[in-house]
Tab-separated table of N, CA and C in Angstrom:
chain	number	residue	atom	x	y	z
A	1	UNK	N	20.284	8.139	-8.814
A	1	UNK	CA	20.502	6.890	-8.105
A	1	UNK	C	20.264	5.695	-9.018
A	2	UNK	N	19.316	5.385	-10.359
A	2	UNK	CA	19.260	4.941	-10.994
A	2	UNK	C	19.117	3.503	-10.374
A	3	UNK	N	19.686	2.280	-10.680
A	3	UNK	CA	19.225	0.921	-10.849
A	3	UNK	C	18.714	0.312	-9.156
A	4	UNK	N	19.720	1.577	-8.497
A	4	UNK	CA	19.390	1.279	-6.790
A	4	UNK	C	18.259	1.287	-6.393
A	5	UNK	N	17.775	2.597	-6.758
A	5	UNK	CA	16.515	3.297	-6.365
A	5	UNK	C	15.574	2.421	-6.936
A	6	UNK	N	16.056	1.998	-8.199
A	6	UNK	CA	14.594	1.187	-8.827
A	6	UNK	C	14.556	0.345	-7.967
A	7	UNK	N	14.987	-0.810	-7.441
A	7	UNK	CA	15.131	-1.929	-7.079
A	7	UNK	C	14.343	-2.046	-5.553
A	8	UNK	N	14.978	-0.655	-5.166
A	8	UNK	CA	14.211	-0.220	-3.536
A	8	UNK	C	12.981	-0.106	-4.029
A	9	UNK	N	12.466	0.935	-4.868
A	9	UNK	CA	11.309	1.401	-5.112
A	9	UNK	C	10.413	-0.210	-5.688
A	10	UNK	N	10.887	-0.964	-6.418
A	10	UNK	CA	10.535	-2.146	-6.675
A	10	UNK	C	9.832	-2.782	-5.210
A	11	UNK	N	10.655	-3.413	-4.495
A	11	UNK	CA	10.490	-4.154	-3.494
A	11	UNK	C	9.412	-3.439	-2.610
A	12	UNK	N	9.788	-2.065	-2.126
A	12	UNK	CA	8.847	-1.848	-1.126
A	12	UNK	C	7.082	-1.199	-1.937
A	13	UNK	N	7.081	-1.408	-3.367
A	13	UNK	CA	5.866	-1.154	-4.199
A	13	UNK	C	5.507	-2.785	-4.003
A	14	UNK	N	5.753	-3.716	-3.779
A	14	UNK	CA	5.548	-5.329	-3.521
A	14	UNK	C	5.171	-5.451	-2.359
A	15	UNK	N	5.846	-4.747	-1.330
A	15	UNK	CA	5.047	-5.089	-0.209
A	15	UNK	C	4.372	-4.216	0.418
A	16	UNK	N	3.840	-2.794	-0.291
A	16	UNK	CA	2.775	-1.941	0.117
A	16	UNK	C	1.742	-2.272	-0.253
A	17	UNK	N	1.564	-3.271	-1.405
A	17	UNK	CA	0.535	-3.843	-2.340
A	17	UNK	C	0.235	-4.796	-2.294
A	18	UNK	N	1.403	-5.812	-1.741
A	18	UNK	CA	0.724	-6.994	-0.618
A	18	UNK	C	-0.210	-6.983	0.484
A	19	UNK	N	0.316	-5.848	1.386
A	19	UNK	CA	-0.261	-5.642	2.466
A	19	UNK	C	-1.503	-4.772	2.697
A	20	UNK	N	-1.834	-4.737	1.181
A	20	UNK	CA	-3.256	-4.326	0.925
A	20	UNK	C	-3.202	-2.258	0.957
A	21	UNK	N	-1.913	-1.548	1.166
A	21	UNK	CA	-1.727	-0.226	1.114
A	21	UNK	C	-1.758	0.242	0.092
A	22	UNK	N	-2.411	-0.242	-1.325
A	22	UNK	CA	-2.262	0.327	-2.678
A	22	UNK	C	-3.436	-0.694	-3.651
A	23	UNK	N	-4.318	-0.061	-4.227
A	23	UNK	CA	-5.006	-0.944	-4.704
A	23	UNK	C	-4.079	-1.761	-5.709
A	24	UNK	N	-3.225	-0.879	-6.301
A	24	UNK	CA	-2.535	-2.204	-7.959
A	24	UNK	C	-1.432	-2.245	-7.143
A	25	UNK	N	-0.582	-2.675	-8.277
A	25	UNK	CA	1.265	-2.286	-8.355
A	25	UNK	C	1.777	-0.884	-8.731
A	26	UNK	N	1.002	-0.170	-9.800
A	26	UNK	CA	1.132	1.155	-10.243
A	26	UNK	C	0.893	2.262	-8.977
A	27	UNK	N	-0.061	1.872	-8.561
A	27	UNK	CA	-0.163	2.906	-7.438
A	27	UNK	C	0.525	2.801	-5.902
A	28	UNK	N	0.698	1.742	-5.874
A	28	UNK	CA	2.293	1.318	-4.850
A	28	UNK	C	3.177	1.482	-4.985
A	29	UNK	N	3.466	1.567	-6.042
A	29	UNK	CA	5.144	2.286	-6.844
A	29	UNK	C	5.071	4.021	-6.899
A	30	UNK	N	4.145	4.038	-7.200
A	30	UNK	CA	3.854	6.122	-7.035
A	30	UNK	C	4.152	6.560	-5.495
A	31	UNK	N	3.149	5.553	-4.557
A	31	UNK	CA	3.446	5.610	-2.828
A	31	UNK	C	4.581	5.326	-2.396
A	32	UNK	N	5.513	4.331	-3.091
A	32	UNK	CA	6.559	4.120	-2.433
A	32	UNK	C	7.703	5.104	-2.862
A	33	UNK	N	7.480	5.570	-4.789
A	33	UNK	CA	8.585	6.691	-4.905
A	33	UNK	C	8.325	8.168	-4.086
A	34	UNK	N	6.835	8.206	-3.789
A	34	UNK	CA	7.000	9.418	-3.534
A	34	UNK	C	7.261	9.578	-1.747
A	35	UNK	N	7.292	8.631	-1.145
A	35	UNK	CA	7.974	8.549	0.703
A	35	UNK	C	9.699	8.211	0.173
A	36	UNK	N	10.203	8.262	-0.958
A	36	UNK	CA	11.602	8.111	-0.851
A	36	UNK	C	11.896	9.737	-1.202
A	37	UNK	N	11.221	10.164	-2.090
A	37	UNK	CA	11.498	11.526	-2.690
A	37	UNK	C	11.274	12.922	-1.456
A	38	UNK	N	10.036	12.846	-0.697
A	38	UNK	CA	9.788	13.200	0.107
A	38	UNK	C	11.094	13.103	1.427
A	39	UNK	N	11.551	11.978	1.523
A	39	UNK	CA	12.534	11.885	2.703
A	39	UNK	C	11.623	10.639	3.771
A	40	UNK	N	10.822	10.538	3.513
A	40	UNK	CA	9.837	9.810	4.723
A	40	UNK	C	10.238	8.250	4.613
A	41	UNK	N	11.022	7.730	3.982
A	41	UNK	CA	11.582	6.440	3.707
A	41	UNK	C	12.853	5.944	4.660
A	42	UNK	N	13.490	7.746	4.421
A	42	UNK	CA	14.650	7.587	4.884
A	42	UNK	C	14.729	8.087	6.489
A	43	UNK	N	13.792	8.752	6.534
A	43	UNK	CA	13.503	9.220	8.207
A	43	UNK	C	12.971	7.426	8.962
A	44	UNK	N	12.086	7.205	8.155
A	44	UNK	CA	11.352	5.863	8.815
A	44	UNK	C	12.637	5.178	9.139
A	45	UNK	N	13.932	4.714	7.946
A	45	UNK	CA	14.613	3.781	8.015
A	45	UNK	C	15.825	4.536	9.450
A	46	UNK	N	16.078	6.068	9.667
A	46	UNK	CA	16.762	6.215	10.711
A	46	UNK	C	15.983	5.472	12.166
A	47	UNK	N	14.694	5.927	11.867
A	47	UNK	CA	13.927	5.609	13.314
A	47	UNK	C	14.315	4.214	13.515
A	48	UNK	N	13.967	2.961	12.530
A	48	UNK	CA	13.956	1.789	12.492
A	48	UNK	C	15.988	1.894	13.678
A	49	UNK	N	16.577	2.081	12.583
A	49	UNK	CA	18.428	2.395	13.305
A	49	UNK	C	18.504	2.723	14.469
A	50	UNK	N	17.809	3.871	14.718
A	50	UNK	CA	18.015	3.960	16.257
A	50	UNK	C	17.428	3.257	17.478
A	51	UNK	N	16.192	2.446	17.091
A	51	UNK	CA	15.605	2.042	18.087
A	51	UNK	C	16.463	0.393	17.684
A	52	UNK	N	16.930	-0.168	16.229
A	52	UNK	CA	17.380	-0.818	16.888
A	52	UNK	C	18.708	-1.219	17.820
A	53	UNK	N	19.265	0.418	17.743
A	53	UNK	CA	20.686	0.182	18.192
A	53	UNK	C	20.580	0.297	20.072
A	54	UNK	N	19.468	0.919	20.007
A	54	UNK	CA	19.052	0.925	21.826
A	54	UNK	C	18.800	-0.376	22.586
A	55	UNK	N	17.882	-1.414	21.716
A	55	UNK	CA	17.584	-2.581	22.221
A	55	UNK	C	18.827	-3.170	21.984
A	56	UNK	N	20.021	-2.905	21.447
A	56	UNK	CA	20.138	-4.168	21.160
A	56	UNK	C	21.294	-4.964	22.516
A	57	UNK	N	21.261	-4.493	23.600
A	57	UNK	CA	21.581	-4.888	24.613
A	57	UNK	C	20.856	-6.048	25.598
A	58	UNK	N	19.745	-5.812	25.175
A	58	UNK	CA	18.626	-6.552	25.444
A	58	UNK	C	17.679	-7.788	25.006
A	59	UNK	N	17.429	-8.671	25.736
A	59	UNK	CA	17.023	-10.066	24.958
A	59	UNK	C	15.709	-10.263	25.820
């Protein structure tokens, strides 16, 4: 996947490490490649899809 993956893996190592889920940047980037490698990135991001395609009738 190359420059994609970095870029994902970039961003969400920024905000696991913002939000206080990683003591550095190094170890937010290990957490965030290894929930993409695992699949748990991409399961999270279906869940996120489906719940928002249910609401979205709703205001």
């Amino acid at each position: 996947m190359g420059a994609a993956r970095d870029i994902v893996l970039l961003n969400a190592a920024a905000v696991l490490w913002l939000c206080g889920r990683a003591g550095d940047f190094l170890d937010a980037a290990r957490l965030a490649g290894q929930a993409i490698d695992c699949g748990a990135a991409a399961e999270l991001l279906q869940r996120l899809v489906e719940r928002t395609n249910r609401s979205s009738g709703t205001i």
